[in-house]
Tab-separated table of N, CA and C in Angstrom:
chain	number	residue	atom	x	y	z
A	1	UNK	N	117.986	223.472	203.806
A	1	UNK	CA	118.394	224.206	204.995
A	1	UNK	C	117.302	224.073	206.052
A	2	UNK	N	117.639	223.963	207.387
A	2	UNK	CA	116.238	224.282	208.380
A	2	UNK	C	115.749	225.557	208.233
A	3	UNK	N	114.768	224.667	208.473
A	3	UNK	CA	114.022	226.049	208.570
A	3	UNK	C	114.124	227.155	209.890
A	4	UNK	N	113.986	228.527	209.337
A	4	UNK	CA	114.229	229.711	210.650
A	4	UNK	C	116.014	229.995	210.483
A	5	UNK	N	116.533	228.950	209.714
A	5	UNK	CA	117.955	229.421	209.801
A	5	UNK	C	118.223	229.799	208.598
A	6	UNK	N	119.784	230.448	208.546
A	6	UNK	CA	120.416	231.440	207.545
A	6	UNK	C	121.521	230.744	206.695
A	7	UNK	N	121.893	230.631	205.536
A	7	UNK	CA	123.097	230.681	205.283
A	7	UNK	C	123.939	231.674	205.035
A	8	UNK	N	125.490	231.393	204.701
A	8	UNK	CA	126.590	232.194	204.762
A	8	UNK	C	125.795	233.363	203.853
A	9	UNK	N	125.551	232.518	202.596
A	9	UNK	CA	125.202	233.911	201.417
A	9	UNK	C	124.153	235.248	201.665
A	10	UNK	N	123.117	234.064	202.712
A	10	UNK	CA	122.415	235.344	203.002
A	10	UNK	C	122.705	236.051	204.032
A	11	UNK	N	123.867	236.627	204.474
A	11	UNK	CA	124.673	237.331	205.461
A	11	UNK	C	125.398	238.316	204.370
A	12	UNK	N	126.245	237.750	203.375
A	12	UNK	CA	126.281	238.297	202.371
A	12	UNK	C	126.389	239.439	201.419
A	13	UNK	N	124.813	238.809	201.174
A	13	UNK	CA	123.773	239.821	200.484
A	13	UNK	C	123.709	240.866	201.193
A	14	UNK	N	124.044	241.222	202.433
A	14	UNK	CA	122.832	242.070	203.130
A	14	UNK	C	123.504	243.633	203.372
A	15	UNK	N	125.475	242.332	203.557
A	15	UNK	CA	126.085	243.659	203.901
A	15	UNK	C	127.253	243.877	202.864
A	16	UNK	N	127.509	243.475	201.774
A	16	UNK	CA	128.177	243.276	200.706
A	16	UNK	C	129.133	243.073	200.576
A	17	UNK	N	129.910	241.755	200.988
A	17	UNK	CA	131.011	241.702	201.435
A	17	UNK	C	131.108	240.078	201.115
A	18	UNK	N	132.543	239.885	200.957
A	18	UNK	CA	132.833	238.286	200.258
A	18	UNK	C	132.666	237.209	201.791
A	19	UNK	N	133.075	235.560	201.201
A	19	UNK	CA	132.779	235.059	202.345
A	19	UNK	C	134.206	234.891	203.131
A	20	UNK	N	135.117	235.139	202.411
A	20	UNK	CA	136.344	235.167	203.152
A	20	UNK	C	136.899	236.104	204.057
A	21	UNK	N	136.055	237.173	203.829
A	21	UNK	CA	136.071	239.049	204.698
A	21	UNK	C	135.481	237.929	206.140
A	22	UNK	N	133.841	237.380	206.042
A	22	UNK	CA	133.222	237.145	206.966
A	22	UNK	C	133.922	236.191	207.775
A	23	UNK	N	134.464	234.708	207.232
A	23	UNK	CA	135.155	233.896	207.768
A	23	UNK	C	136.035	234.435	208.140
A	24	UNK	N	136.998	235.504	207.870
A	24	UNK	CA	137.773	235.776	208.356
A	24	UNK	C	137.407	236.449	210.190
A	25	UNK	N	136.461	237.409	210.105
A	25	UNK	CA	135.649	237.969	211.410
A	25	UNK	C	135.435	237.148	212.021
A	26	UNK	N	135.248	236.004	211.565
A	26	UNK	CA	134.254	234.930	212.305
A	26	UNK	C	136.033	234.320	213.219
A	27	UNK	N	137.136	234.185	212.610
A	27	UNK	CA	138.570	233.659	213.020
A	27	UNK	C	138.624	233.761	213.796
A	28	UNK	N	138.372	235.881	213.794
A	28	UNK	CA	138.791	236.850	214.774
A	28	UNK	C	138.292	236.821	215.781
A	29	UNK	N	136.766	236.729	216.019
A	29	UNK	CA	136.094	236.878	216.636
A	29	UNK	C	134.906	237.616	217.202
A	30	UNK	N	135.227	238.462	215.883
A	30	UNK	CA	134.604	239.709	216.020
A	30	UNK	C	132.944	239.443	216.156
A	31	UNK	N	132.923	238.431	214.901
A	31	UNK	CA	130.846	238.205	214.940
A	31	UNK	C	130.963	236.795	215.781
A	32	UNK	N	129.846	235.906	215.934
A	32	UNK	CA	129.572	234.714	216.437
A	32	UNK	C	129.954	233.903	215.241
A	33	UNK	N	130.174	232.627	216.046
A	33	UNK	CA	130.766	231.496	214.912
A	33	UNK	C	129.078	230.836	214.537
A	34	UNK	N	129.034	230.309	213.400
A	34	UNK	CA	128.404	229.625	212.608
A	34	UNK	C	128.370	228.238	213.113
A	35	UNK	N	126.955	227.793	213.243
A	35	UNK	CA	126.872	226.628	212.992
A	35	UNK	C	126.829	225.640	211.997
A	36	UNK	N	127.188	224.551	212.409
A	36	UNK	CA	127.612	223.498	211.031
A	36	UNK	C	126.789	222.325	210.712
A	37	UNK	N	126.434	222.563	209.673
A	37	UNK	CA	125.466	221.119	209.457
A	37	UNK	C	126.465	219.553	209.308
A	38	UNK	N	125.614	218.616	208.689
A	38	UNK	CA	126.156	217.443	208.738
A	38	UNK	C	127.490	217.655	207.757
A	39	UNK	N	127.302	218.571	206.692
A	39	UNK	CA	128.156	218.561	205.679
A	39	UNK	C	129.038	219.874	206.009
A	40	UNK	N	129.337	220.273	207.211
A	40	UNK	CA	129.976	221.052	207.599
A	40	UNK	C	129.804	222.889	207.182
A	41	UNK	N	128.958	222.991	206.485
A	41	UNK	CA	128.165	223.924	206.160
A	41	UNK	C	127.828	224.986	207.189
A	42	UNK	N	128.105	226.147	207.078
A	42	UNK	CA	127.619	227.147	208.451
A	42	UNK	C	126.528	227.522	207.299
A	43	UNK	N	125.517	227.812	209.606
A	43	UNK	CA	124.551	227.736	209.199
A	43	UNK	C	124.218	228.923	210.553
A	44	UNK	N	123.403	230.255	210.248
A	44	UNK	CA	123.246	231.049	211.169
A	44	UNK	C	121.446	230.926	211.606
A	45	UNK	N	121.631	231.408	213.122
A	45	UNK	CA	120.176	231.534	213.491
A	45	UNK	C	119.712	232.886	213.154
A	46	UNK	N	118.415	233.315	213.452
A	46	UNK	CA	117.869	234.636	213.023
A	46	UNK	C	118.716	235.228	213.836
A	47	UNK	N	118.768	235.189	214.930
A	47	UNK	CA	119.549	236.835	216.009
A	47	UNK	C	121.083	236.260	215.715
A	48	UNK	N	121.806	235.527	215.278
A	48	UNK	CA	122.981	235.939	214.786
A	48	UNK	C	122.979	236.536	214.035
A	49	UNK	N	122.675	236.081	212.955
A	49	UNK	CA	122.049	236.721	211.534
A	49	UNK	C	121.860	238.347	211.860
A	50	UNK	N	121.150	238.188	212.813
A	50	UNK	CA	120.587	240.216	213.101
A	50	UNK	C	121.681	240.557	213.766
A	51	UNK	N	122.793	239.760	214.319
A	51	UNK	CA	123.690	240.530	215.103
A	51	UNK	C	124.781	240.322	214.227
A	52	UNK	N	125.288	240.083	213.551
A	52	UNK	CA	126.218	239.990	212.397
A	52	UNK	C	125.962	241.704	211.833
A	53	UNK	N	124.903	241.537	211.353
A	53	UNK	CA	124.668	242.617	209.916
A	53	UNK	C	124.639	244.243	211.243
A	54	UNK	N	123.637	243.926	212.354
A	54	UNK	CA	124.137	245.119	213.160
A	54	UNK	C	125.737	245.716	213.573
A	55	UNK	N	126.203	244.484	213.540
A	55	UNK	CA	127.584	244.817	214.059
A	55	UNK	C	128.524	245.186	212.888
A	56	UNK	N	128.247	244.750	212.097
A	56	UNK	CA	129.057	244.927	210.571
A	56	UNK	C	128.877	246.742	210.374
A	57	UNK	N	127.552	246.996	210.118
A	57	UNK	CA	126.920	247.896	210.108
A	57	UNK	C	127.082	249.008	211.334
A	58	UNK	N	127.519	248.856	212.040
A	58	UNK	CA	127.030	249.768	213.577
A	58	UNK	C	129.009	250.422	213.709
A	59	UNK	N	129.989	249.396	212.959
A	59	UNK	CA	131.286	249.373	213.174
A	59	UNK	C	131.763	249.494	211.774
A	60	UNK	N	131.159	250.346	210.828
A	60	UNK	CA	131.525	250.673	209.639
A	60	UNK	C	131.958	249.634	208.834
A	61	UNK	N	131.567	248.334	208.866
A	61	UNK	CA	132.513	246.833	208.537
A	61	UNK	C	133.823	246.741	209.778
A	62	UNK	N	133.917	247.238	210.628
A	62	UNK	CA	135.291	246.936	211.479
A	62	UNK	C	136.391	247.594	210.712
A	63	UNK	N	136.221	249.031	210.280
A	63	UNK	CA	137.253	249.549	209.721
A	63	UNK	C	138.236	250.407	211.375
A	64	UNK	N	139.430	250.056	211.009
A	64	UNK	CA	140.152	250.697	212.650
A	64	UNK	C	140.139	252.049	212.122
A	65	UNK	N	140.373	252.911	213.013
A	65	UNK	CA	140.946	254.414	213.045
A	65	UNK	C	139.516	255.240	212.520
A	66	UNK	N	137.697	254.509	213.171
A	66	UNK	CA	136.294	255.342	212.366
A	66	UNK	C	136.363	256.280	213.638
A	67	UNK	N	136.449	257.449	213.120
A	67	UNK	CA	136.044	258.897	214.277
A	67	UNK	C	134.567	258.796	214.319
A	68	UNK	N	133.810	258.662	213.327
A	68	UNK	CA	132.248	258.928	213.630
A	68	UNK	C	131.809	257.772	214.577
A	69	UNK	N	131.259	258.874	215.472
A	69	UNK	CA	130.932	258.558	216.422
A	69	UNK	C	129.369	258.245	216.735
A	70	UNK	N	128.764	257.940	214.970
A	70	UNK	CA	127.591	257.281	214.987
A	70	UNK	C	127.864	256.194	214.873
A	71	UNK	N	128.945	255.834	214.208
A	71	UNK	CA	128.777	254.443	213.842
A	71	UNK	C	130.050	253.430	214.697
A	72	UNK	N	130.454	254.250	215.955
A	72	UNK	CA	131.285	253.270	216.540
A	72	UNK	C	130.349	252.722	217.416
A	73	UNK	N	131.078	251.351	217.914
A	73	UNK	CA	130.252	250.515	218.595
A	73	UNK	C	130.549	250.891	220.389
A	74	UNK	N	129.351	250.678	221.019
A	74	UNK	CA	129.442	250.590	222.342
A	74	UNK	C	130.210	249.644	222.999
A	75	UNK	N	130.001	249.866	224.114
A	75	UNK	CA	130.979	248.856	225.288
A	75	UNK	C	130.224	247.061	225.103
A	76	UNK	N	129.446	247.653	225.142
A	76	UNK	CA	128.707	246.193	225.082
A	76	UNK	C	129.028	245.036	223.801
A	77	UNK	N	129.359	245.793	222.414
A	77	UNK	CA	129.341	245.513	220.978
A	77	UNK	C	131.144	245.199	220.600
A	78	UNK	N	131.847	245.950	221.880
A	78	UNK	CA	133.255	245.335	221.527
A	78	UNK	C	133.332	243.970	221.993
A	79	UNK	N	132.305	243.569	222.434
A	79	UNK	CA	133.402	241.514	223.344
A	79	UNK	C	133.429	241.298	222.062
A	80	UNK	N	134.253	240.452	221.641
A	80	UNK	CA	134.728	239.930	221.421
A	80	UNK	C	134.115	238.350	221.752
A	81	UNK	N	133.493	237.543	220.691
A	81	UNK	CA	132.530	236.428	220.558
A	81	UNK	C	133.375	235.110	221.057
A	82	UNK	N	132.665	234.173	221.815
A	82	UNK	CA	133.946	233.285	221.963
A	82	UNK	C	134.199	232.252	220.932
A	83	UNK	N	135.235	231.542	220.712
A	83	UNK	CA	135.358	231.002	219.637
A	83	UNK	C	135.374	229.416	219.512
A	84	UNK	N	134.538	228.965	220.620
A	84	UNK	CA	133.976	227.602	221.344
A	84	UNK	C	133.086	227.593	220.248
């Protein structure tokens, strides 16, 4: 792997969740898309990486209908990532 970068698993680990939950977010749009190595492999930088697990985290995993109002996300945390 390069170095300074992430893979899928260690995204993972962090917030406990399969890779098909994440790929799936990643469809949606919800987190940033992954970069791909030669072998098509996603591959995250550190501040995706930190903005993945914040956003996972900050939006209860993206569960709809969260009243707590610690853990909903701001105006800024809803865009919606583009999928370029």
């Amino acid at each position: 792997m390069i170095a300074g970068y992430y893979r899928l698993q260690d995204i993972l680990r962090e917030i406990d969740r399969n890779k098909t939950t994440v790929i799936r977010w990643e469809d949606k749009g919800l987190i940033p898309k992954a970069h791909r190595d030669s072998r098509g492999w996603r591959y995250y930088s550190k501040k995706q990486k930190d903005d993945i697990i914040r956003l996972v985290k900050n939006t209860d995993y993206f569960r709809e209908g969260n009243t707590n109002s610690d853990q909903s996300m701001n105006s800024k945390e809803t865009t919606q990532f583009s999928t370029e």
